Amino acid sequence: SFDLDFLASKLNFSNDAIFKYIGVQTLYERYLVKIQEQLIETPQAFWMRVAMGLAILENDRDEKALEFYNLMSSLSFIPSTPTLFHSGLSHPQLSSCYLSLVNDDLTHIFKVIGDNAQLSKWSGGIGNDWTRVRATNAHISSTNVQSQGVVPFLKIANDTTVAINRSGKRRGATCAYLETWHLDIEEFLDLRRNTGDDRRRTHDMNTANWIPDLFMQRVKKSEAWTLFSPDEVPDLHDLYGKVFNARYEHYEREADAGRMKLYKKVDAVALWRKMLTRLFETGHPWITFKDPCNIRSPQKHVGVIHNSNLCTEITLNNSTDETAVCNLGSLNLSNHVQNSALDQEQLAATIKTAVRMLDNTIDLNFYPTPEAENSNLRHRPIAMGLMGFQDALFKLRLPFEDENALEFVDATMEFISYHAIASSSVLAKERGPYKSFEGSSWDQGAFPLDTLDELEKERDVAININRKKRMDWNALKEFVATWGMRNSNVMAIAPTATISNIAGCFPSIEPIYKNIYVKSNMSGEFTVVNDYLVEDLKQMGLWTEDMLEQLKYYDGNIDKIQTIPIELKALYKEVFEIDPILLLKMTALRSKWIDQSQSHNVFMQGTSGKKMDEIYKAAWEMGLKTTYYLRTMAVSQIEKSTLDAVKYYFTQKRTSQNEPVSSIPTALGQNSGNASPGDKTPASPVTSYRDLMEPDCEVCQ
């Protein structure tokens, strides 16, 4: 039904040269279609196949396919991996994330586990809410026995995840969420530990805490916290804000009066410290916040957000009848910086086309479960994010720690938000609003910035984020009031683990990890060098063999290389040199404009528990909805076996003349590919780091 001759004539083979090696290798290994191991796609044919798949329901499908192709082929916008895998094929499962809840019922528990298998089979990333399942030792009336709690079922869900591999392209990936008042929460915190009964461990499944504001308030006041079994407090999980607080305190009074069968009083500070300790030890469970997710949701009129997704950026309501679904894609911000300035006209055009592409996925999608189809067709959420933020700062010559970088974050996200909302409303004018629009925050004229005030009101505490605006939001609100919104949600920032490799930019909103390192993922190992730094050094006449050796020696950290000018040292600071609180402030500024959330990794150098406590309390105080992995780095570094042994004394660190001490920097949350501290194994030419986002998080993007 397409004009194949016309579309074939429009393939731009010069765009093959845009790819970096890692990008085209990643495409070759995992994205280009093969039949019986025989490659049948080239990169440009691949982009056109995806574009045609997304345009097949358009009236002017040839022109729209070409529009979509040009956007992707230029690497200006890239949809998520499931869309790239399946668009234009016989089972177009194009969605990235599925959020389901598990009822306290044996049949439903195994239904959700079966759904997980189907969703994983088609490359979906899964977030399961397990809070409704009754706790250990709770009474089961039908069999007159005591429950074994939630942990044995989590073990089954974990093993189901392991069993689904997508034919080597990617492994299945699931995240389990549990609310902080659940009586099994302390066992839940231990699920990723390498000690204890392995039958009660889930080494292959991610976990996340779903934390109500009341718990954080109790921590700050050093007060007690009560754990309950959900069968005795059945309404608690569906409440949030002040209503939750009142009901929770009612149940505490009931427990004190002896009218509750199962409960446990704990010290809130002690439980918080255990959360942070397990996070440091295992990278799990992640810290996510229930109340900001719900209070700031545009869809609170139709349901409750019970959990986030695999990568903590999707915040959509779900129920027994609705498995929340989200369709992701990311702008490559780097491609929209021209002549040392953000090209707003180009960016606005990209956003308009990208929103249309993402909306198309909803009607085209192959839904593995009816609950997913019910939800997606009713609410039509999409999640447009961004990547290449660090590239954009490099092109603008803006260090992360420069005050102007904060202004750039705020202004750029406002611009993206404005045009994303406007594009969805324009689509509503053309195609009609989503079914549950009436009564939504959009319908009531409350946009993401306005919901910050709602969160302040519920907390009775000021949220210290400026409310600065630069665009005509009143005009946009009038347009939305007239035509509605095509999509219940339009923005979320995912990790972009794999698609940023394809695009040849730095992932998501992250600062540069290292200026030189070896990246390892399912496609192989790649030496990654900061091209921007190399180009600057070349222009200054400083790019020499000696400079390369010094970069290897210092693991890419240029602060101690005396010949490099101070302005370059500021520009090319690595993430562990940047204050994690500053990065939280940037995420908080973006959160003003985003209707969902962001995959915010916390990077912390050293082992200070006090610093961890400050970071995560700051995240809550700033009103952040979620955080993602904790990444820590040790002070000492690994031996460099390819450096001159005499010149570099065989090792970077020594405690004495003859005793080398080295350790691979630890990226907590990544349980493979990292040696333990003290490992003396010689390194490759540069330190080898397991890719921070692989393999789980690539399911999102």
XYZ file of C-alpha atoms in Angstrom:
701
model
C 0.000 0.000 0.000
C 3.056 2.276 0.038
C 4.729 3.766 -3.002
C 7.921 1.749 -2.605
C 9.709 3.310 -5.569
C 9.106 6.793 -4.156
C 10.267 5.860 -0.654
C 13.290 3.939 -1.947
C 14.354 6.990 -3.934
C 14.299 9.030 -0.696
C 16.702 6.826 1.264
C 19.606 9.033 2.302
C 22.652 6.779 2.347
C 24.930 9.644 3.314
C 23.320 9.397 6.772
C 25.197 6.120 7.261
C 28.243 8.286 7.922
C 26.538 9.904 10.919
C 26.878 6.714 12.949
C 29.746 6.086 15.287
C 31.135 2.568 15.308
C 29.272 1.549 18.471
C 26.006 2.764 16.948
C 26.126 0.838 13.705
C 27.516 -2.245 15.474
C 24.595 -2.146 17.923
C 22.159 -1.906 15.013
C 23.829 -4.796 13.232
C 23.904 -7.083 16.255
C 20.388 -6.531 17.537
C 18.105 -4.326 15.462
C 18.478 -5.019 11.742
C 16.098 -7.760 10.678
C 17.619 -11.161 9.978
C 15.987 -14.266 8.529
C 17.743 -17.506 9.466
C 20.794 -15.445 10.496
C 20.855 -13.739 7.105
C 20.844 -9.948 7.312
C 18.107 -8.442 5.116
C 18.278 -4.762 6.206
C 20.771 -1.946 5.872
C 20.636 0.960 8.359
C 18.660 3.276 6.065
C 16.240 0.511 5.115
C 15.845 -0.136 8.837
C 14.853 3.483 9.520
C 12.405 3.410 6.605
C 10.865 0.135 7.781
C 10.241 1.661 11.237
C 8.872 4.860 9.656
C 6.522 2.964 7.343
C 5.288 0.877 10.246
C 4.455 4.035 12.206
C 2.763 5.702 9.217
C 0.624 2.829 7.988
C -2.651 4.272 9.352
C -1.971 7.812 8.106
C -4.058 9.144 5.217
C -0.951 10.490 3.471
C 1.168 7.528 4.513
C 3.995 8.021 2.018
C 4.606 11.630 3.044
C 4.336 10.822 6.737
C 6.657 7.827 6.392
C 9.203 10.110 4.743
C 8.772 12.720 7.500
C 9.291 10.073 10.185
C 12.238 8.583 8.302
C 14.026 11.916 7.979
C 13.674 12.575 11.696
C 15.065 9.184 12.728
C 17.673 8.856 10.001
C 19.199 12.175 11.035
C 19.290 10.834 14.630
C 17.249 13.821 15.854
C 14.560 11.661 17.485
C 14.580 7.921 18.121
C 11.693 5.805 19.424
C 12.293 3.206 22.093
C 13.785 -0.199 21.389
C 10.513 -2.228 21.158
C 9.316 0.180 18.464
C 12.585 -0.227 16.555
C 12.434 -4.020 16.946
C 8.855 -4.559 15.815
C 7.547 -1.606 13.799
C 6.432 -2.732 10.359
C 6.582 -6.414 11.281
C 3.839 -8.970 11.855
C 3.550 -8.420 15.630
C 4.139 -4.684 16.155
C 4.561 -4.618 19.940
C 5.811 -1.053 20.082
C 5.376 -0.182 23.760
C 8.197 0.060 26.270
C 6.675 -0.190 29.723
C 3.873 -2.050 31.439
C 2.749 -1.309 35.004
C 0.513 -3.851 36.713
C -0.704 -4.515 40.223
C -1.090 -7.867 41.958
C -4.200 -8.635 44.002
C -4.207 -10.690 47.184
C -5.560 -13.705 45.358
C -3.688 -16.819 44.243
C -5.336 -16.920 40.816
C -4.542 -13.283 40.142
C -0.968 -13.620 41.401
C -0.232 -16.291 38.819
C -2.188 -14.451 36.142
C 0.121 -11.448 36.588
C 3.192 -13.703 36.524
C 1.867 -15.209 33.285
C 1.232 -11.702 31.929
C 4.832 -10.820 32.818
C 6.003 -13.678 30.621
C 3.904 -12.523 27.662
C 4.963 -8.899 28.047
C 8.631 -9.841 28.382
C 8.391 -12.061 25.319
C 7.525 -8.966 23.289
C 10.289 -6.814 24.818
C 8.217 -4.911 27.348
C 9.763 -3.720 30.603
C 7.595 -4.507 33.613
C 6.774 -2.855 36.914
C 4.691 -4.946 39.334
C 3.015 -3.600 42.464
C 2.963 -6.319 45.142
C 1.698 -4.295 48.102
C -1.787 -5.841 48.205
C -0.457 -9.358 48.868
C -0.887 -10.243 52.532
C 2.139 -10.488 54.784
C 3.914 -13.475 56.325
C 1.820 -15.264 58.988
C -1.429 -13.599 57.906
C -4.399 -15.986 58.141
C -5.792 -17.610 54.957
C -9.395 -18.474 55.754
C -10.030 -20.833 52.799
C -7.298 -23.256 53.867
C -7.060 -22.224 57.533
C -3.279 -21.825 57.336
C -0.822 -18.971 57.611
C 0.497 -17.123 54.578
C 4.160 -17.285 53.587
C 3.972 -13.644 52.579
C 5.013 -11.897 49.396
C 8.631 -13.096 49.085
C 8.019 -16.645 47.686
C 5.902 -15.171 44.892
C 8.599 -12.623 44.120
C 11.022 -15.517 43.701
C 8.708 -17.067 41.092
C 8.369 -13.714 39.317
C 12.161 -13.423 39.344
C 12.648 -16.832 37.741
C 9.992 -16.053 35.127
C 11.970 -12.959 34.221
C 15.138 -15.024 33.797
C 13.373 -17.515 31.538
C 12.415 -14.882 28.950
C 15.426 -13.873 26.860
C 14.065 -12.489 23.556
C 16.325 -14.803 21.543
C 19.481 -13.200 22.851
C 18.478 -9.675 21.809
C 17.632 -8.698 25.372
C 16.696 -10.465 28.559
C 13.381 -10.041 30.331
C 13.360 -7.360 32.983
C 10.981 -6.702 35.862
C 10.851 -4.390 38.870
C 8.833 -5.233 41.999
C 7.421 -2.397 44.117
C 6.361 -2.586 47.777
C 5.007 0.185 49.974
C 6.950 1.054 53.110
C 4.237 0.090 55.633
C 4.000 -3.537 54.400
C 4.898 -6.006 57.140
C 7.284 -7.849 54.799
C 9.228 -4.695 53.930
C 12.360 -5.698 55.851
C 12.597 -9.003 53.985
C 11.888 -7.117 50.765
C 14.945 -4.947 51.402
C 17.122 -8.074 51.507
C 15.976 -9.602 48.215
C 19.116 -8.657 46.281
C 21.629 -9.617 48.966
C 24.186 -12.334 48.245
C 23.884 -13.795 51.739
C 21.027 -15.638 53.415
C 18.573 -18.235 52.132
C 18.853 -18.161 48.342
C 15.267 -19.375 48.056
C 14.278 -15.972 49.429
C 16.465 -13.938 47.088
C 15.710 -12.414 43.680
C 19.111 -11.794 42.094
C 17.724 -11.068 38.621
C 14.786 -8.812 39.398
C 14.902 -5.143 40.299
C 13.139 -3.870 43.415
C 11.891 -0.450 44.507
C 10.502 1.137 47.665
C 7.167 2.948 47.226
C 7.446 5.515 50.014
C 4.593 7.721 51.334
C 5.376 11.239 52.527
C 4.266 10.346 56.050
C 7.180 7.943 56.398
C 9.687 10.615 55.393
C 8.089 13.012 57.864
C 8.433 10.394 60.609
C 12.094 9.908 59.676
C 12.758 13.639 59.919
C 11.081 13.747 63.351
C 12.739 10.486 64.559
C 9.341 8.937 65.289
C 7.959 5.402 65.231
C 6.576 3.687 62.125
C 4.057 0.851 62.072
C 4.087 -2.078 59.653
C 0.801 -3.769 58.700
C -0.461 -6.720 56.696
C -2.510 -5.358 53.771
C -5.429 -7.746 54.350
C -6.137 -5.806 57.575
C -5.664 -2.356 56.001
C -7.171 -2.997 52.553
C -7.791 0.639 51.600
C -4.403 2.044 52.609
C -2.571 1.365 49.360
C -5.160 3.279 47.316
C -4.844 6.459 49.415
C -2.275 9.258 49.341
C -1.679 12.714 50.770
C -3.535 13.890 53.863
C -6.267 11.273 53.384
C -3.613 8.539 53.612
C -2.084 10.142 56.695
C -5.415 10.221 58.538
C -6.280 6.630 57.659
C -2.809 5.332 58.521
C -2.940 6.992 61.940
C -6.398 5.466 62.464
C -4.950 2.008 61.895
C -2.120 2.789 64.318
C -4.714 3.621 66.993
C -6.501 0.379 66.197
C -3.241 -1.524 66.675
C -2.536 0.243 69.964
C -6.036 -0.741 71.126
C -5.356 -4.401 70.337
C -7.782 -4.589 67.430
C -5.179 -5.580 64.802
C -3.860 -9.126 64.470
C -0.558 -8.449 62.734
C 1.532 -5.318 63.079
C 4.990 -4.248 64.118
C 6.306 -0.982 65.562
C 9.722 0.030 64.244
C 11.914 3.078 64.473
C 11.454 5.078 61.259
C 15.074 6.252 61.248
C 16.356 2.687 61.675
C 14.208 1.471 58.773
C 15.365 4.395 56.602
C 18.987 3.601 57.395
C 18.395 -0.028 56.453
C 16.909 1.121 53.137
C 19.995 3.203 52.406
C 22.354 0.442 53.569
C 20.775 -2.125 51.240
C 20.791 0.416 48.438
C 24.522 0.914 48.973
C 25.235 -2.815 49.248
C 23.128 -4.096 46.372
C 21.846 -1.079 44.425
C 18.286 -2.012 45.491
C 15.559 -1.300 46.348
C 15.388 2.058 44.586
C 13.885 5.048 46.368
C 10.589 6.252 44.854
C 7.937 8.500 46.382
C 4.238 7.653 46.279
C 2.675 11.030 47.113
C 4.375 13.294 44.537
C 3.577 10.714 41.847
C -0.129 10.790 42.698
C -0.660 14.389 43.779
C 1.004 15.732 40.617
C -0.661 13.211 38.287
C -2.950 14.673 35.608
C -5.041 11.495 35.835
C -5.891 11.291 39.536
C -9.597 11.634 38.664
C -9.649 8.091 37.236
C -7.308 6.112 39.476
C -4.240 5.723 41.639
C -0.593 5.324 40.697
C 0.513 2.244 42.635
C 4.050 1.906 41.272
C 6.416 3.053 38.578
C 8.031 1.038 35.817
C 11.324 -0.755 35.325
C 13.321 2.475 35.066
C 11.253 4.670 37.452
C 10.304 7.348 34.909
C 6.744 6.221 34.112
C 4.006 7.215 36.586
C 0.597 6.014 35.369
C -2.459 4.802 37.254
C -3.323 1.120 37.061
C -5.917 -1.312 38.403
C -7.014 -4.926 38.119
C -8.646 -4.124 34.775
C -5.954 -1.789 33.474
C -2.258 -2.524 33.008
C -0.714 0.870 32.377
C 1.253 1.094 29.125
C 3.652 3.738 27.928
C 5.215 4.436 24.558
C 8.610 6.112 24.697
C 10.979 8.024 22.476
C 13.715 10.591 22.992
C 14.835 13.833 21.396
C 18.543 14.038 20.686
C 19.203 17.475 22.166
C 22.715 17.474 20.736
C 21.346 17.628 17.192
C 19.357 20.754 18.021
C 22.310 22.891 19.063
C 23.508 24.864 16.050
C 26.142 27.624 16.037
C 26.479 27.556 19.833
C 22.753 28.052 20.435
C 19.618 25.937 20.766
C 17.757 25.940 17.454
C 14.237 26.427 18.798
C 12.525 26.336 15.421
C 14.099 22.960 14.600
C 13.359 21.623 18.084
C 9.693 22.635 17.911
C 9.345 20.889 14.540
C 11.000 17.742 15.895
C 8.662 17.673 18.902
C 5.570 18.036 16.706
C 6.543 15.079 14.528
C 7.759 12.997 17.487
C 4.461 13.375 19.381
C 2.575 12.242 16.283
C 4.826 9.203 15.908
C 4.349 8.235 19.554
C 0.582 8.693 19.371
C 0.463 6.455 16.298
C 2.050 3.604 18.233
C -1.042 3.335 20.446
C -3.415 2.430 17.597
C -0.867 0.252 15.803
C 0.249 -1.674 18.856
C 0.039 -5.421 19.327
C -1.129 -5.812 22.946
C -0.029 -9.009 24.689
C -2.822 -8.702 27.322
C -6.377 -7.270 27.238
C -5.687 -5.221 30.384
C -2.886 -3.405 28.564
C -5.123 -2.683 25.571
C -7.930 -1.406 27.815
C -5.637 1.056 29.520
C -3.725 2.329 26.521
C -6.740 2.977 24.303
C -8.550 4.756 27.121
C -5.775 7.074 28.287
C -3.272 7.112 25.391
C -0.163 8.093 27.422
C 3.128 8.730 25.666
C 6.531 9.598 27.084
C 8.741 11.914 25.100
C 12.141 12.307 26.739
C 15.552 13.556 25.807
C 19.142 12.415 25.459
C 22.387 14.100 24.504
C 22.043 16.707 27.234
C 25.751 16.486 28.034
C 26.580 16.852 24.324
C 24.482 20.012 24.204
C 26.379 21.491 27.167
C 29.692 20.644 25.518
C 28.615 22.388 22.315
C 27.469 25.406 24.309
C 30.739 25.358 26.304
C 28.712 25.179 29.522
C 30.119 23.201 32.475
C 27.510 21.324 34.506
C 28.400 23.406 37.554
C 27.965 26.752 35.787
C 24.949 28.788 36.954
C 23.981 29.234 33.313
C 23.602 25.457 33.022
C 20.740 25.584 35.551
C 19.027 28.269 33.481
C 19.558 26.180 30.336
C 17.989 23.140 32.025
C 14.944 25.110 33.128
C 14.398 27.049 29.909
C 14.974 24.079 27.594
C 12.625 21.783 29.489
C 9.964 24.501 29.551
C 10.277 24.845 25.776
C 10.050 21.082 25.246
C 7.083 20.799 27.606
C 5.205 23.669 25.980
C 5.539 22.246 22.492
C 4.867 18.649 23.577
C 1.602 19.679 25.252
C 0.713 21.912 22.315
C 1.416 19.108 19.821
C -0.810 16.697 21.740
C -3.590 19.275 21.832
C -3.247 19.914 18.086
C -3.608 16.163 17.570
C -6.733 16.242 19.761
C -8.152 18.895 17.434
C -7.460 16.573 14.479
C -8.268 13.193 16.012
C -10.239 13.899 19.181
C -9.153 13.919 22.855
C -8.373 10.768 24.814
C -11.419 9.080 26.393
C -10.731 9.978 30.031
C -9.812 13.636 29.356
C -12.883 15.067 31.065
C -12.105 15.805 34.709
C -8.333 15.509 34.251
C -5.893 18.155 35.433
C -5.534 19.210 31.790
C -9.291 19.698 31.610
C -9.218 21.787 34.795
C -6.389 24.016 33.554
C -3.758 22.584 35.926
C -0.503 21.938 34.065
C 2.654 20.314 35.555
C 3.964 23.583 37.036
C 0.643 24.188 38.799
C 0.736 20.801 40.519
C 3.819 21.813 42.518
C 1.513 24.061 44.535
C -0.806 21.102 45.128
C 2.106 19.079 46.511
C 3.088 21.946 48.810
C -0.483 22.162 50.072
C -0.637 18.445 50.879
C 2.715 18.533 52.678
C 2.244 21.906 54.402
C 5.907 22.484 53.570
C 7.375 24.770 50.933
C 9.066 23.145 47.937
C 12.054 25.283 47.135
C 11.868 25.292 43.337
C 11.509 28.561 41.469
C 8.266 29.030 39.536
C 9.830 31.088 36.762
C 8.004 30.985 33.404
C 9.125 32.315 30.032
C 6.342 31.290 27.628
C 2.676 32.163 27.149
C 1.115 29.333 29.124
C -2.280 31.040 29.415
C -2.707 30.938 25.642
C -1.839 27.234 25.610
C -4.294 26.532 28.439
C -7.034 28.202 26.414
C -6.201 26.028 23.406
C -6.287 22.873 25.546
C -9.573 23.965 27.118
C -11.027 24.261 23.605
C -9.646 21.102 21.976
C -8.489 18.856 24.824
C -5.440 16.593 24.857
C -4.811 13.560 22.677
C -2.665 11.952 25.387
C -3.144 11.746 29.144
C 0.619 12.082 29.660
C 3.203 13.328 27.199
C 6.623 13.472 28.890
C 9.055 11.277 30.818
C 12.839 11.016 30.672
C 14.095 7.451 30.310
C 17.707 6.199 30.603
C 18.108 5.893 26.780
C 20.747 3.228 27.350
C 20.791 1.724 23.898
C 19.246 4.326 21.631
C 21.847 6.868 22.775
C 24.484 4.393 21.566
C 22.737 4.352 18.204
C 22.469 8.147 18.166
C 26.115 8.569 19.169
C 25.336 10.854 22.086
C 25.617 10.712 25.867
C 22.638 9.004 27.508
C 19.635 10.827 28.867
C 20.314 13.712 31.277
C 23.571 12.248 32.609
C 26.905 14.046 32.829
C 29.778 12.267 31.152
C 30.670 9.120 33.063
C 34.360 8.888 32.139
C 36.432 10.650 29.494
C 37.842 7.253 28.469
C 36.622 3.772 29.363
C 35.635 0.396 27.946
C 31.901 -0.038 27.525
C 30.503 -3.555 27.707
C 27.022 -4.547 26.572
C 25.299 -7.398 24.745
C 26.823 -6.209 21.460
C 30.404 -6.485 22.712
C 33.078 -4.259 24.226
C 33.854 -0.777 22.934
C 36.542 1.698 23.930
C 34.739 4.987 24.443
C 36.656 8.271 24.302
C 35.210 11.733 24.797
C 35.418 13.081 21.244
C 34.739 16.640 22.388
C 37.764 16.577 24.694
C 39.971 15.009 22.038
C 38.986 17.653 19.498
C 39.776 20.461 21.955
C 43.140 18.904 22.764
C 43.927 18.559 19.066
C 43.150 22.214 18.439
C 45.493 23.164 21.289
C 48.238 20.860 20.029
C 47.998 18.723 23.187
C 46.745 15.438 21.696
C 49.837 13.219 21.891
C 50.752 9.669 22.851
C 51.826 10.978 26.241
C 48.454 12.666 26.749
C 46.679 9.418 25.863
C 48.768 7.526 28.404
C 47.976 10.099 31.065
C 44.261 9.779 30.289
C 44.552 6.014 30.743
C 46.539 6.434 33.936
C 43.980 8.764 35.505
C 41.004 6.793 34.145
C 39.892 9.764 32.098
C 39.968 12.235 34.977
C 41.831 15.238 33.593
C 41.974 17.263 36.801
C 45.527 16.103 37.612
C 46.945 16.528 34.108
C 48.867 19.772 34.479
C 49.111 20.678 30.792
C 45.327 20.801 30.320
C 43.899 24.328 30.766
C 41.611 24.993 33.737
C 38.632 25.898 31.543
C 38.733 22.445 29.934
C 38.969 20.813 33.356
C 35.746 22.594 34.355
C 33.960 21.679 31.103
C 34.981 18.017 31.086
C 34.372 17.126 34.714
C 33.204 13.549 35.130
C 29.998 12.724 36.930
C 31.623 11.608 40.182
C 33.326 15.002 40.473
C 29.969 16.824 40.350
C 27.945 17.450 43.507
C 25.000 15.001 43.466
C 22.801 17.643 45.112
C 23.392 19.913 42.110
C 22.244 17.141 39.771
C 19.115 16.748 41.921
C 18.449 20.480 41.534
C 18.618 20.101 37.768
C 16.167 17.202 37.878
C 13.894 19.243 40.162
C 13.911 22.102 37.648
C 12.947 19.713 34.857
C 10.206 18.249 37.066
C 8.406 21.615 36.967
C 7.477 20.915 33.370
C 7.132 17.093 33.200
C 3.846 15.255 33.798
C 5.555 11.930 34.586
C 9.055 11.418 36.026
C 12.753 11.002 35.199
C 15.255 8.171 35.521
C 17.629 9.989 37.855
C 20.753 8.044 38.789
C 22.519 9.172 41.955
C 26.314 9.298 41.582
C 28.261 9.478 44.829
C 31.990 9.211 45.429
C 33.024 7.451 48.617
C 31.070 5.555 51.251
C 29.564 8.222 53.502
C 26.233 7.165 54.961
C 25.632 10.740 56.053
C 26.071 11.944 52.479
C 23.645 9.315 51.200
C 21.115 10.379 53.794
C 21.461 14.020 52.717
C 21.086 13.163 49.026
C 17.910 11.115 49.313
C 16.266 13.433 51.826
C 17.063 16.316 49.465
C 15.409 14.422 46.597
C 12.221 14.094 48.642
C 12.310 17.697 49.861
C 12.648 18.940 46.272
C 9.462 17.073 45.394
C 11.078 14.522 43.093
C 8.812 11.636 42.224
C 11.433 8.934 41.787
C 15.132 8.117 41.816
C 16.893 5.287 40.031
C 20.228 3.494 40.555
C 22.763 4.562 43.149
C 26.243 4.587 41.607
C 29.261 4.838 43.858
C 32.940 4.951 42.994
C 35.860 3.914 45.124
C 38.805 6.261 45.562
C 41.479 3.826 44.367
C 41.771 2.665 40.774
C 42.751 -0.395 38.781
C 46.166 -1.349 37.417
C 46.849 -0.459 33.791
C 48.631 -3.404 32.235
C 49.349 -1.611 28.943
C 51.086 1.423 30.446
C 54.842 1.690 30.705
C 55.720 -0.255 33.861
C 58.781 1.847 34.679
C 57.131 5.178 33.987
C 53.966 4.380 35.916
C 55.410 2.075 38.605
C 53.162 -0.836 37.583
C 50.147 0.542 39.422
C 48.458 3.769 40.299
C 48.219 3.294 44.047
C 50.718 1.785 46.482
C 50.634 1.491 50.239
C 54.350 0.714 50.243
C 57.208 0.388 47.767
C 56.375 -3.222 46.923
C 52.660 -3.600 47.644
C 50.267 -2.535 44.895
C 46.682 -1.810 45.871
C 44.030 -1.468 43.202
C 40.307 -1.788 42.920
C 37.758 -1.436 40.206
C 35.402 1.438 40.938
C 32.152 -0.071 42.099
C 28.932 0.753 40.270
C 26.363 -0.389 42.786
C 23.213 -1.664 41.217
C 25.158 -3.485 38.539
C 25.720 -7.016 39.738
C 27.758 -8.217 36.816
C 30.874 -6.999 35.158
C 32.406 -5.425 38.261
C 35.331 -6.881 40.141
C 35.302 -6.553 43.891
C 37.518 -4.034 45.698
C 41.055 -5.327 45.895
C 40.931 -7.207 42.607
C 44.491 -7.326 41.211
C 43.572 -8.569 37.739
C 45.381 -6.502 35.070
C 43.062 -4.246 33.146
C 42.586 -3.718 29.467
C 44.226 -0.591 27.978
C 41.743 1.540 29.858
C 39.602 0.690 32.837
C 36.707 -1.560 31.870
C 33.326 -0.526 33.218
C 30.126 -2.392 32.754
C 27.738 -0.053 30.957
C 25.739 1.664 33.676
C 22.461 1.212 31.852
C 22.777 -2.333 30.512
C 21.118 -4.744 30.246
C 17.874 -4.133 32.160
C 17.308 -0.482 31.444
C 17.576 -0.840 27.712
C 14.098 -2.355 27.853
C 12.791 1.175 28.410
C 14.959 2.643 25.667
